[in-house]
Short mmCIF file of N, CA, C and O in Angstrom, two decimals:
data_model
loop_
_atom_site.label_atom_id
_atom_site.label_comp_id
_atom_site.label_asym_id
_atom_site.label_seq_id
_atom_site.Cartn_x
_atom_site.Cartn_y
_atom_site.Cartn_z
N MET J 1 112.76 120.94 142.37
CA MET J 1 111.49 120.31 142.13
C MET J 1 111.35 119.02 142.95
O MET J 1 110.35 118.82 143.61
N TYR J 2 112.36 118.17 142.92
CA TYR J 2 112.34 116.95 143.73
C TYR J 2 113.39 117.08 144.81
O TYR J 2 114.48 117.57 144.57
N ARG J 3 113.07 116.63 145.99
CA ARG J 3 114.03 116.68 147.08
C ARG J 3 114.43 115.30 147.57
O ARG J 3 115.52 115.11 148.07
N LYS J 4 113.52 114.30 147.45
CA LYS J 4 113.86 112.94 147.88
C LYS J 4 113.35 111.95 146.83
O LYS J 4 112.16 111.84 146.60
N ILE J 5 114.30 111.25 146.24
CA ILE J 5 114.00 110.22 145.25
C ILE J 5 114.10 108.88 145.95
O ILE J 5 115.12 108.57 146.57
N VAL J 6 113.05 108.10 145.87
CA VAL J 6 113.06 106.76 146.45
C VAL J 6 113.33 105.77 145.33
O VAL J 6 112.67 105.81 144.28
N PHE J 7 114.31 104.90 145.56
CA PHE J 7 114.70 103.92 144.55
C PHE J 7 114.54 102.52 145.15
O PHE J 7 115.41 102.05 145.88
N PRO J 8 113.41 101.85 144.88
CA PRO J 8 113.26 100.47 145.35
C PRO J 8 114.29 99.59 144.66
O PRO J 8 114.46 99.65 143.44
N VAL J 9 114.99 98.81 145.44
CA VAL J 9 116.08 98.00 144.91
C VAL J 9 115.95 96.56 145.39
O VAL J 9 115.67 96.32 146.56
N ASP J 10 116.11 95.63 144.46
CA ASP J 10 116.18 94.21 144.79
C ASP J 10 117.65 93.83 144.66
O ASP J 10 118.18 93.74 143.55
N LEU J 11 118.33 93.66 145.77
CA LEU J 11 119.77 93.41 145.75
C LEU J 11 120.14 92.12 145.03
O LEU J 11 121.28 91.98 144.58
N THR J 12 119.21 91.19 144.89
CA THR J 12 119.53 89.96 144.16
C THR J 12 119.58 90.20 142.65
O THR J 12 120.12 89.37 141.93
N HIS J 13 119.03 91.30 142.18
CA HIS J 13 119.02 91.61 140.74
C HIS J 13 119.66 92.96 140.46
O HIS J 13 119.26 93.65 139.53
N ILE J 14 120.64 93.33 141.23
CA ILE J 14 121.26 94.64 141.09
C ILE J 14 121.85 94.85 139.69
O ILE J 14 121.85 95.96 139.17
N ASP J 15 122.29 93.77 139.07
CA ASP J 15 122.88 93.87 137.73
C ASP J 15 121.86 94.25 136.67
O ASP J 15 122.22 94.68 135.58
N GLN J 16 120.58 94.11 136.97
CA GLN J 16 119.52 94.43 136.02
C GLN J 16 118.93 95.83 136.24
O GLN J 16 117.96 96.20 135.58
N LEU J 17 119.50 96.59 137.14
CA LEU J 17 118.95 97.89 137.50
C LEU J 17 119.74 99.07 136.94
O LEU J 17 119.49 100.22 137.30
N ALA J 18 120.68 98.82 136.04
CA ALA J 18 121.61 99.86 135.59
C ALA J 18 120.91 101.08 135.01
O ALA J 18 121.24 102.22 135.35
N ARG J 19 119.94 100.88 134.12
CA ARG J 19 119.27 102.02 133.48
C ARG J 19 118.47 102.85 134.49
O ARG J 19 118.52 104.08 134.49
N ALA J 20 117.72 102.17 135.33
CA ALA J 20 116.92 102.88 136.33
C ALA J 20 117.82 103.58 137.34
O ALA J 20 117.56 104.73 137.73
N LEU J 21 118.89 102.91 137.74
CA LEU J 21 119.82 103.52 138.70
C LEU J 21 120.46 104.77 138.10
O LEU J 21 120.54 105.81 138.77
N GLN J 22 120.89 104.69 136.85
CA GLN J 22 121.50 105.86 136.22
C GLN J 22 120.49 107.00 136.08
O GLN J 22 120.82 108.17 136.26
N THR J 23 119.23 106.66 135.81
CA THR J 23 118.18 107.68 135.73
C THR J 23 118.00 108.37 137.08
O THR J 23 117.92 109.60 137.16
N ALA J 24 117.95 107.58 138.15
CA ALA J 24 117.80 108.16 139.49
C ALA J 24 118.99 109.03 139.84
O ALA J 24 118.83 110.13 140.41
N ILE J 25 120.18 108.58 139.50
CA ILE J 25 121.40 109.35 139.79
C ILE J 25 121.37 110.67 139.02
O ILE J 25 121.64 111.74 139.59
N ASP J 26 121.05 110.61 137.73
CA ASP J 26 120.99 111.83 136.92
C ASP J 26 119.98 112.83 137.48
O ASP J 26 120.26 114.03 137.57
N LEU J 27 118.80 112.35 137.85
CA LEU J 27 117.78 113.23 138.41
C LEU J 27 118.22 113.81 139.76
O LEU J 27 118.01 115.00 140.04
N ALA J 28 118.84 112.99 140.59
CA ALA J 28 119.32 113.47 141.89
C ALA J 28 120.39 114.55 141.72
O ALA J 28 120.38 115.56 142.44
N LEU J 29 121.29 114.34 140.78
CA LEU J 29 122.32 115.35 140.53
C LEU J 29 121.70 116.64 139.99
O LEU J 29 122.06 117.74 140.42
N HIS J 30 120.77 116.51 139.07
CA HIS J 30 120.13 117.68 138.48
C HIS J 30 119.36 118.50 139.52
O HIS J 30 119.45 119.73 139.55
N TYR J 31 118.60 117.81 140.37
CA TYR J 31 117.76 118.51 141.34
C TYR J 31 118.41 118.66 142.72
O TYR J 31 117.78 119.16 143.64
N LYS J 32 119.66 118.17 142.86
CA LYS J 32 120.35 118.19 144.15
C LYS J 32 119.49 117.49 145.21
O LYS J 32 119.34 117.98 146.34
N ALA J 33 118.95 116.36 144.81
CA ALA J 33 118.05 115.59 145.67
C ALA J 33 118.78 114.41 146.30
O ALA J 33 119.79 113.93 145.79
N GLU J 34 118.25 113.95 147.39
CA GLU J 34 118.73 112.74 148.06
C GLU J 34 118.11 111.52 147.36
O GLU J 34 116.97 111.59 146.91
N ILE J 35 118.86 110.43 147.30
CA ILE J 35 118.29 109.16 146.86
C ILE J 35 118.22 108.25 148.07
O ILE J 35 119.23 108.03 148.75
N CYS J 36 117.03 107.74 148.34
CA CYS J 36 116.85 106.76 149.41
C CYS J 36 116.64 105.39 148.76
O CYS J 36 115.67 105.19 148.03
N PHE J 37 117.55 104.48 149.03
CA PHE J 37 117.44 103.12 148.50
C PHE J 37 116.57 102.32 149.44
O PHE J 37 116.84 102.22 150.64
N LEU J 38 115.52 101.76 148.88
CA LEU J 38 114.49 101.07 149.65
C LEU J 38 114.48 99.60 149.28
O LEU J 38 114.37 99.26 148.11
N GLY J 39 114.61 98.74 150.26
CA GLY J 39 114.59 97.31 150.01
C GLY J 39 113.63 96.59 150.94
O GLY J 39 113.37 97.05 152.05
N VAL J 40 113.11 95.47 150.45
CA VAL J 40 112.20 94.65 151.24
C VAL J 40 112.82 93.27 151.37
O VAL J 40 113.26 92.68 150.39
N THR J 41 112.86 92.77 152.59
CA THR J 41 113.40 91.43 152.84
C THR J 41 112.48 90.66 153.77
O THR J 41 111.66 91.25 154.48
N GLY J 42 112.64 89.36 153.74
CA GLY J 42 111.86 88.50 154.62
C GLY J 42 112.69 88.10 155.83
O GLY J 42 113.84 88.49 155.98
N THR J 43 112.09 87.30 156.68
CA THR J 43 112.78 86.84 157.88
C THR J 43 113.62 85.59 157.61
O THR J 43 114.55 85.31 158.35
N ALA J 44 113.31 84.87 156.56
CA ALA J 44 114.04 83.64 156.23
C ALA J 44 115.32 83.97 155.47
O ALA J 44 115.39 84.99 154.76
N PRO J 45 116.34 83.15 155.59
CA PRO J 45 117.56 83.36 154.81
C PRO J 45 117.25 83.36 153.31
O PRO J 45 116.37 82.65 152.84
N SER J 46 117.99 84.21 152.57
CA SER J 46 117.79 84.30 151.13
C SER J 46 119.14 84.21 150.44
O SER J 46 120.19 84.11 151.08
N ALA J 47 119.11 84.28 149.13
CA ALA J 47 120.35 84.21 148.35
C ALA J 47 121.26 85.40 148.65
O ALA J 47 122.48 85.29 148.52
N ILE J 48 120.69 86.51 149.07
CA ILE J 48 121.49 87.73 149.29
C ILE J 48 121.88 87.93 150.75
O ILE J 48 122.91 88.54 151.03
N ALA J 49 121.08 87.44 151.68
CA ALA J 49 121.37 87.68 153.10
C ALA J 49 120.81 86.56 153.97
O ALA J 49 119.72 86.06 153.70
N ARG J 50 121.55 86.25 155.01
CA ARG J 50 121.09 85.19 155.91
C ARG J 50 120.07 85.68 156.93
O ARG J 50 119.21 84.93 157.37
N THR J 51 120.20 86.95 157.30
CA THR J 51 119.30 87.54 158.30
C THR J 51 118.84 88.92 157.85
O THR J 51 119.49 89.53 157.00
N PRO J 52 117.76 89.43 158.42
CA PRO J 52 117.36 90.80 158.09
C PRO J 52 118.45 91.82 158.40
O PRO J 52 118.64 92.79 157.65
N HIS J 53 119.20 91.60 159.47
CA HIS J 53 120.29 92.52 159.82
C HIS J 53 121.39 92.48 158.75
O HIS J 53 121.93 93.54 158.37
N ASP J 54 121.70 91.31 158.25
CA ASP J 54 122.68 91.15 157.18
C ASP J 54 122.19 91.88 155.91
O ASP J 54 122.96 92.58 155.25
N TYR J 55 120.91 91.75 155.60
CA TYR J 55 120.34 92.45 154.45
C TYR J 55 120.46 93.97 154.63
O TYR J 55 120.85 94.69 153.71
N GLU J 56 120.13 94.44 155.80
CA GLU J 56 120.21 95.87 156.08
C GLU J 56 121.63 96.38 155.89
O GLU J 56 121.85 97.45 155.32
N ASN J 57 122.62 95.62 156.35
CA ASN J 57 124.02 96.01 156.18
C ASN J 57 124.40 96.08 154.70
O ASN J 57 125.12 96.99 154.28
N LYS J 58 123.93 95.13 153.91
CA LYS J 58 124.24 95.13 152.48
C LYS J 58 123.57 96.29 151.76
O LYS J 58 124.16 96.91 150.88
N LEU J 59 122.34 96.61 152.15
CA LEU J 59 121.65 97.75 151.56
C LEU J 59 122.35 99.05 151.94
O LEU J 59 122.52 99.94 151.11
N ALA J 60 122.79 99.15 153.19
CA ALA J 60 123.51 100.34 153.65
C ALA J 60 124.82 100.50 152.87
O ALA J 60 125.17 101.61 152.46
N ALA J 61 125.51 99.40 152.64
CA ALA J 61 126.77 99.46 151.89
C ALA J 61 126.52 99.90 150.45
O ALA J 61 127.27 100.71 149.90
N PHE J 62 125.45 99.38 149.85
CA PHE J 62 125.11 99.76 148.48
C PHE J 62 124.80 101.26 148.39
O PHE J 62 125.29 101.96 147.52
N ALA J 63 124.01 101.75 149.33
CA ALA J 63 123.65 103.18 149.35
C ALA J 63 124.91 104.03 149.52
O ALA J 63 125.08 105.04 148.83
N SER J 64 125.77 103.64 150.41
CA SER J 64 127.00 104.38 150.65
C SER J 64 127.90 104.38 149.41
O SER J 64 128.46 105.42 149.04
N GLU J 65 128.05 103.23 148.77
CA GLU J 65 128.83 103.12 147.53
C GLU J 65 128.33 104.08 146.47
O GLU J 65 129.12 104.77 145.81
N GLN J 66 127.02 104.11 146.29
CA GLN J 66 126.44 104.98 145.26
C GLN J 66 126.66 106.45 145.60
O GLN J 66 126.96 107.26 144.72
N GLY J 67 126.50 106.79 146.85
CA GLY J 67 126.72 108.17 147.27
C GLY J 67 128.15 108.62 147.03
O GLY J 67 128.40 109.70 146.49
N LEU J 68 129.11 107.79 147.41
CA LEU J 68 130.52 108.13 147.23
C LEU J 68 130.91 108.17 145.76
O LEU J 68 131.63 109.06 145.32
N ALA J 69 130.41 107.22 144.97
CA ALA J 69 130.77 107.14 143.56
C ALA J 69 130.24 108.31 142.74
O ALA J 69 130.85 108.69 141.74
N HIS J 70 129.11 108.87 143.16
CA HIS J 70 128.46 109.89 142.33
C HIS J 70 128.33 111.25 143.02
O HIS J 70 127.72 112.16 142.47
N GLY J 71 128.86 111.38 144.22
CA GLY J 71 128.79 112.65 144.93
C GLY J 71 127.37 113.02 145.33
O GLY J 71 126.98 114.18 145.27
N LEU J 72 126.62 112.01 145.77
CA LEU J 72 125.21 112.21 146.13
C LEU J 72 124.98 112.04 147.62
O LEU J 72 125.72 111.34 148.30
N THR J 73 123.90 112.64 148.09
CA THR J 73 123.41 112.34 149.42
C THR J 73 122.51 111.12 149.29
O THR J 73 121.56 111.14 148.49
N THR J 74 122.83 110.07 150.02
CA THR J 74 122.03 108.85 149.96
C THR J 74 121.62 108.42 151.36
O THR J 74 122.25 108.79 152.35
N SER J 75 120.58 107.65 151.39
CA SER J 75 120.12 107.01 152.62
C SER J 75 119.54 105.66 152.21
O SER J 75 119.53 105.31 151.04
N PHE J 76 119.07 104.93 153.18
CA PHE J 76 118.49 103.62 152.87
C PHE J 76 117.42 103.29 153.91
O PHE J 76 117.42 103.83 155.01
N LYS J 77 116.54 102.41 153.50
CA LYS J 77 115.55 101.88 154.42
C LYS J 77 115.31 100.43 154.05
O LYS J 77 114.93 100.13 152.91
N ALA J 78 115.57 99.55 154.99
CA ALA J 78 115.31 98.12 154.80
C ALA J 78 114.01 97.80 155.53
O ALA J 78 113.88 98.05 156.72
N CYS J 79 113.05 97.26 154.80
CA CYS J 79 111.75 96.92 155.38
C CYS J 79 111.65 95.41 155.54
O CYS J 79 112.02 94.66 154.64
N LEU J 80 111.12 94.99 156.65
CA LEU J 80 110.94 93.58 156.93
C LEU J 80 109.51 93.17 156.61
O LEU J 80 108.55 93.83 157.02
N SER J 81 109.38 92.09 155.85
CA SER J 81 108.06 91.56 155.48
C SER J 81 108.03 90.09 155.84
O SER J 81 109.01 89.37 155.60
N HIS J 82 106.93 89.63 156.38
CA HIS J 82 106.81 88.21 156.71
C HIS J 82 106.69 87.37 155.45
O HIS J 82 107.09 86.21 155.43
N ASP J 83 106.17 87.94 154.39
CA ASP J 83 106.06 87.23 153.11
C ASP J 83 106.24 88.22 151.97
O ASP J 83 105.27 88.75 151.44
N PRO J 84 107.49 88.48 151.57
CA PRO J 84 107.74 89.48 150.52
C PRO J 84 107.05 89.18 149.19
O PRO J 84 106.75 90.11 148.44
N THR J 85 106.78 87.93 148.88
CA THR J 85 106.13 87.63 147.61
C THR J 85 104.72 88.19 147.56
O THR J 85 104.20 88.48 146.49
N ILE J 86 104.11 88.36 148.70
CA ILE J 86 102.74 88.87 148.76
C ILE J 86 102.69 90.33 149.22
O ILE J 86 101.88 91.11 148.73
N ASP J 87 103.57 90.70 150.13
CA ASP J 87 103.50 92.01 150.79
C ASP J 87 104.37 93.10 150.19
O ASP J 87 104.35 94.23 150.68
N THR J 88 105.16 92.83 149.16
CA THR J 88 106.12 93.82 148.69
C THR J 88 105.47 95.13 148.29
O THR J 88 105.92 96.20 148.70
N ASP J 89 104.41 95.09 147.50
CA ASP J 89 103.77 96.34 147.06
C ASP J 89 103.27 97.15 148.24
O ASP J 89 103.51 98.35 148.33
N LYS J 90 102.57 96.51 149.15
CA LYS J 90 102.04 97.19 150.33
C LYS J 90 103.17 97.77 151.18
O LYS J 90 103.10 98.90 151.65
N THR J 91 104.24 97.01 151.33
CA THR J 91 105.39 97.45 152.13
C THR J 91 106.07 98.64 151.46
O THR J 91 106.42 99.61 152.13
N LEU J 92 106.27 98.57 150.14
CA LEU J 92 106.88 99.68 149.42
C LEU J 92 106.04 100.94 149.52
O LEU J 92 106.57 102.03 149.78
N LEU J 93 104.75 100.82 149.31
CA LEU J 93 103.86 101.99 149.36
C LEU J 93 103.91 102.66 150.74
O LEU J 93 103.99 103.89 150.83
N ALA J 94 103.86 101.86 151.79
CA ALA J 94 103.91 102.41 153.15
C ALA J 94 105.25 103.11 153.39
O ALA J 94 105.29 104.20 153.98
N ALA J 95 106.34 102.50 152.94
CA ALA J 95 107.67 103.10 153.15
C ALA J 95 107.84 104.39 152.36
O ALA J 95 108.42 105.35 152.87
N ILE J 96 107.37 104.41 151.13
CA ILE J 96 107.47 105.62 150.30
C ILE J 96 106.75 106.78 151.00
O ILE J 96 107.27 107.90 151.08
N GLU J 97 105.58 106.50 151.52
CA GLU J 97 104.83 107.54 152.23
C GLU J 97 105.56 107.96 153.50
O GLU J 97 105.70 109.16 153.78
N GLU J 98 106.04 106.99 154.26
CA GLU J 98 106.75 107.28 155.51
C GLU J 98 108.02 108.11 155.25
O GLU J 98 108.34 109.03 156.01
N LEU J 99 108.72 107.78 154.19
CA LEU J 99 109.96 108.48 153.86
C LEU J 99 109.72 109.89 153.32
O LEU J 99 110.63 110.71 153.28
N GLY J 100 108.52 110.16 152.85
CA GLY J 100 108.22 111.46 152.27
C GLY J 100 108.83 111.63 150.89
O GLY J 100 109.15 112.75 150.49
N GLY J 101 108.98 110.52 150.18
CA GLY J 101 109.53 110.60 148.83
C GLY J 101 108.59 111.34 147.90
O GLY J 101 107.38 111.15 147.95
N ASP J 102 109.16 112.21 147.06
CA ASP J 102 108.30 112.91 146.11
C ASP J 102 108.49 112.40 144.68
O ASP J 102 107.76 112.79 143.78
N LEU J 103 109.46 111.49 144.49
CA LEU J 103 109.65 110.82 143.21
C LEU J 103 110.15 109.42 143.48
O LEU J 103 111.04 109.22 144.31
N VAL J 104 109.57 108.46 142.79
CA VAL J 104 110.01 107.06 142.87
C VAL J 104 110.53 106.70 141.49
O VAL J 104 109.85 106.93 140.49
N VAL J 105 111.75 106.17 141.43
CA VAL J 105 112.32 105.69 140.18
C VAL J 105 112.47 104.19 140.32
O VAL J 105 113.11 103.71 141.26
N MET J 106 111.85 103.45 139.40
CA MET J 106 111.86 101.98 139.47
C MET J 106 112.18 101.37 138.13
O MET J 106 111.74 101.87 137.09
N GLN J 107 112.91 100.27 138.18
CA GLN J 107 113.13 99.45 137.00
C GLN J 107 111.87 98.63 136.74
O GLN J 107 111.21 98.18 137.68
N THR J 108 111.52 98.45 135.48
CA THR J 108 110.40 97.62 135.11
C THR J 108 110.79 96.82 133.88
O THR J 108 111.89 96.94 133.38
N HIS J 109 109.90 96.02 133.43
CA HIS J 109 110.16 95.20 132.24
C HIS J 109 109.05 95.43 131.23
O HIS J 109 107.99 95.96 131.57
N ALA J 110 109.29 95.04 130.00
CA ALA J 110 108.25 95.14 128.98
C ALA J 110 107.07 94.26 129.40
O ALA J 110 107.27 93.17 129.93
N PRO J 111 105.85 94.72 129.20
CA PRO J 111 104.69 93.93 129.61
C PRO J 111 104.67 92.54 128.95
O PRO J 111 104.99 92.40 127.77
N GLN J 112 104.33 91.56 129.75
CA GLN J 112 104.17 90.20 129.28
C GLN J 112 102.73 89.79 129.52
O GLN J 112 101.98 90.50 130.19
N ALA J 113 102.33 88.66 129.00
CA ALA J 113 100.93 88.22 129.08
C ALA J 113 100.41 88.21 130.52
O ALA J 113 99.31 88.69 130.79
N LEU J 114 101.19 87.68 131.46
CA LEU J 114 100.72 87.60 132.85
C LEU J 114 100.57 88.96 133.51
O LEU J 114 99.82 89.10 134.47
N ASP J 115 101.26 89.98 132.99
CA ASP J 115 101.13 91.32 133.57
C ASP J 115 99.73 91.89 133.40
O ASP J 115 99.34 92.81 134.11
N TYR J 116 98.98 91.36 132.47
CA TYR J 116 97.61 91.82 132.29
C TYR J 116 96.66 91.19 133.29
O TYR J 116 95.55 91.65 133.48
N VAL J 117 97.14 90.13 133.95
CA VAL J 117 96.37 89.47 135.01
C VAL J 117 96.85 89.95 136.37
O VAL J 117 96.06 90.35 137.22
N TRP J 118 98.16 89.90 136.58
CA TRP J 118 98.77 90.35 137.83
C TRP J 118 99.71 91.49 137.51
O TRP J 118 100.67 91.33 136.78
N ALA J 119 99.44 92.64 138.06
CA ALA J 119 100.28 93.81 137.80
C ALA J 119 101.65 93.64 138.43
O ALA J 119 101.79 93.02 139.48
N GLY J 120 102.66 94.21 137.78
CA GLY J 120 104.00 94.22 138.34
C GLY J 120 104.10 95.25 139.46
O GLY J 120 103.19 96.06 139.66
N HIS J 121 105.21 95.21 140.18
CA HIS J 121 105.40 96.15 141.30
C HIS J 121 105.32 97.60 140.82
O HIS J 121 104.68 98.43 141.46
N GLY J 122 105.97 97.89 139.70
CA GLY J 122 105.96 99.26 139.19
C GLY J 122 104.56 99.75 138.87
O GLY J 122 104.20 100.90 139.16
N ASP J 123 103.77 98.88 138.24
CA ASP J 123 102.38 99.25 137.91
C ASP J 123 101.59 99.60 139.16
O ASP J 123 100.86 100.59 139.19
N THR J 124 101.75 98.78 140.18
CA THR J 124 100.99 99.00 141.41
C THR J 124 101.45 100.27 142.12
O THR J 124 100.61 101.06 142.58
N ILE J 125 102.76 100.47 142.19
CA ILE J 125 103.28 101.68 142.85
C ILE J 125 102.81 102.92 142.09
O ILE J 125 102.37 103.90 142.68
N ALA J 126 102.89 102.89 140.75
CA ALA J 126 102.47 104.04 139.95
C ALA J 126 100.99 104.34 140.14
O ALA J 126 100.57 105.50 140.19
N ALA J 127 100.18 103.31 140.26
CA ALA J 127 98.74 103.50 140.40
C ALA J 127 98.33 103.97 141.79
O ALA J 127 97.33 104.68 141.92
N ARG J 128 99.09 103.62 142.81
CA ARG J 128 98.63 103.87 144.18
C ARG J 128 99.44 104.87 144.99
O ARG J 128 98.99 105.32 146.03
N SER J 129 100.63 105.21 144.55
CA SER J 129 101.47 106.12 145.32
C SER J 129 101.04 107.56 145.13
O SER J 129 100.59 107.95 144.05
N GLN J 130 101.22 108.35 146.17
CA GLN J 130 100.97 109.79 146.08
C GLN J 130 102.14 110.50 145.39
O GLN J 130 101.99 111.61 144.90
N ALA J 131 103.30 109.85 145.36
CA ALA J 131 104.49 110.43 144.74
C ALA J 131 104.44 110.23 143.23
O ALA J 131 103.75 109.33 142.73
N SER J 132 105.20 111.04 142.51
CA SER J 132 105.38 110.80 141.07
C SER J 132 106.20 109.53 140.92
O SER J 132 107.07 109.24 141.75
N VAL J 133 105.94 108.78 139.87
CA VAL J 133 106.65 107.52 139.65
C VAL J 133 107.21 107.51 138.23
O VAL J 133 106.50 107.78 137.27
N PHE J 134 108.50 107.19 138.14
CA PHE J 134 109.21 107.11 136.86
C PHE J 134 109.61 105.65 136.69
O PHE J 134 110.46 105.16 137.40
N LEU J 135 108.95 104.96 135.74
CA LEU J 135 109.26 103.56 135.46
C LEU J 135 110.23 103.50 134.30
O LEU J 135 109.97 104.09 133.24
N VAL J 136 111.31 102.78 134.49
CA VAL J 136 112.36 102.69 133.46
C VAL J 136 112.43 101.27 132.95
O VAL J 136 112.59 100.33 133.72
N ARG J 137 112.33 101.13 131.62
CA ARG J 137 112.46 99.79 131.01
C ARG J 137 113.89 99.54 130.66
O ARG J 137 114.66 100.33 130.32
#
């Protein structure tokens, strides 16, 4: 049913992605699907990487670790954004389409008051992506 699962990942909060990651792994194993780990980074140094190339290497290592640990086919795509705080949704949507993902698995949080004013990334991806979207709390 699914052949490519796209898993948007924020490497600075990897410890908070356990439930969504396990969901993506379970689905990939069940459907014998690939998981593509998708990350967005800026050009400025961040807490996780000093350069976009450094970020790409860390995302590649994470994808490889997951593939080896769970016997999965994995890939990765690091997207560069001039302003990730504003462009993340647009960048994710474009990458999901480019990758040909047919399922997106994302971590989300319980709705808070501001979410009714500004939608979270998961809300936006679910509303605008052509792929099926599985939001995990």
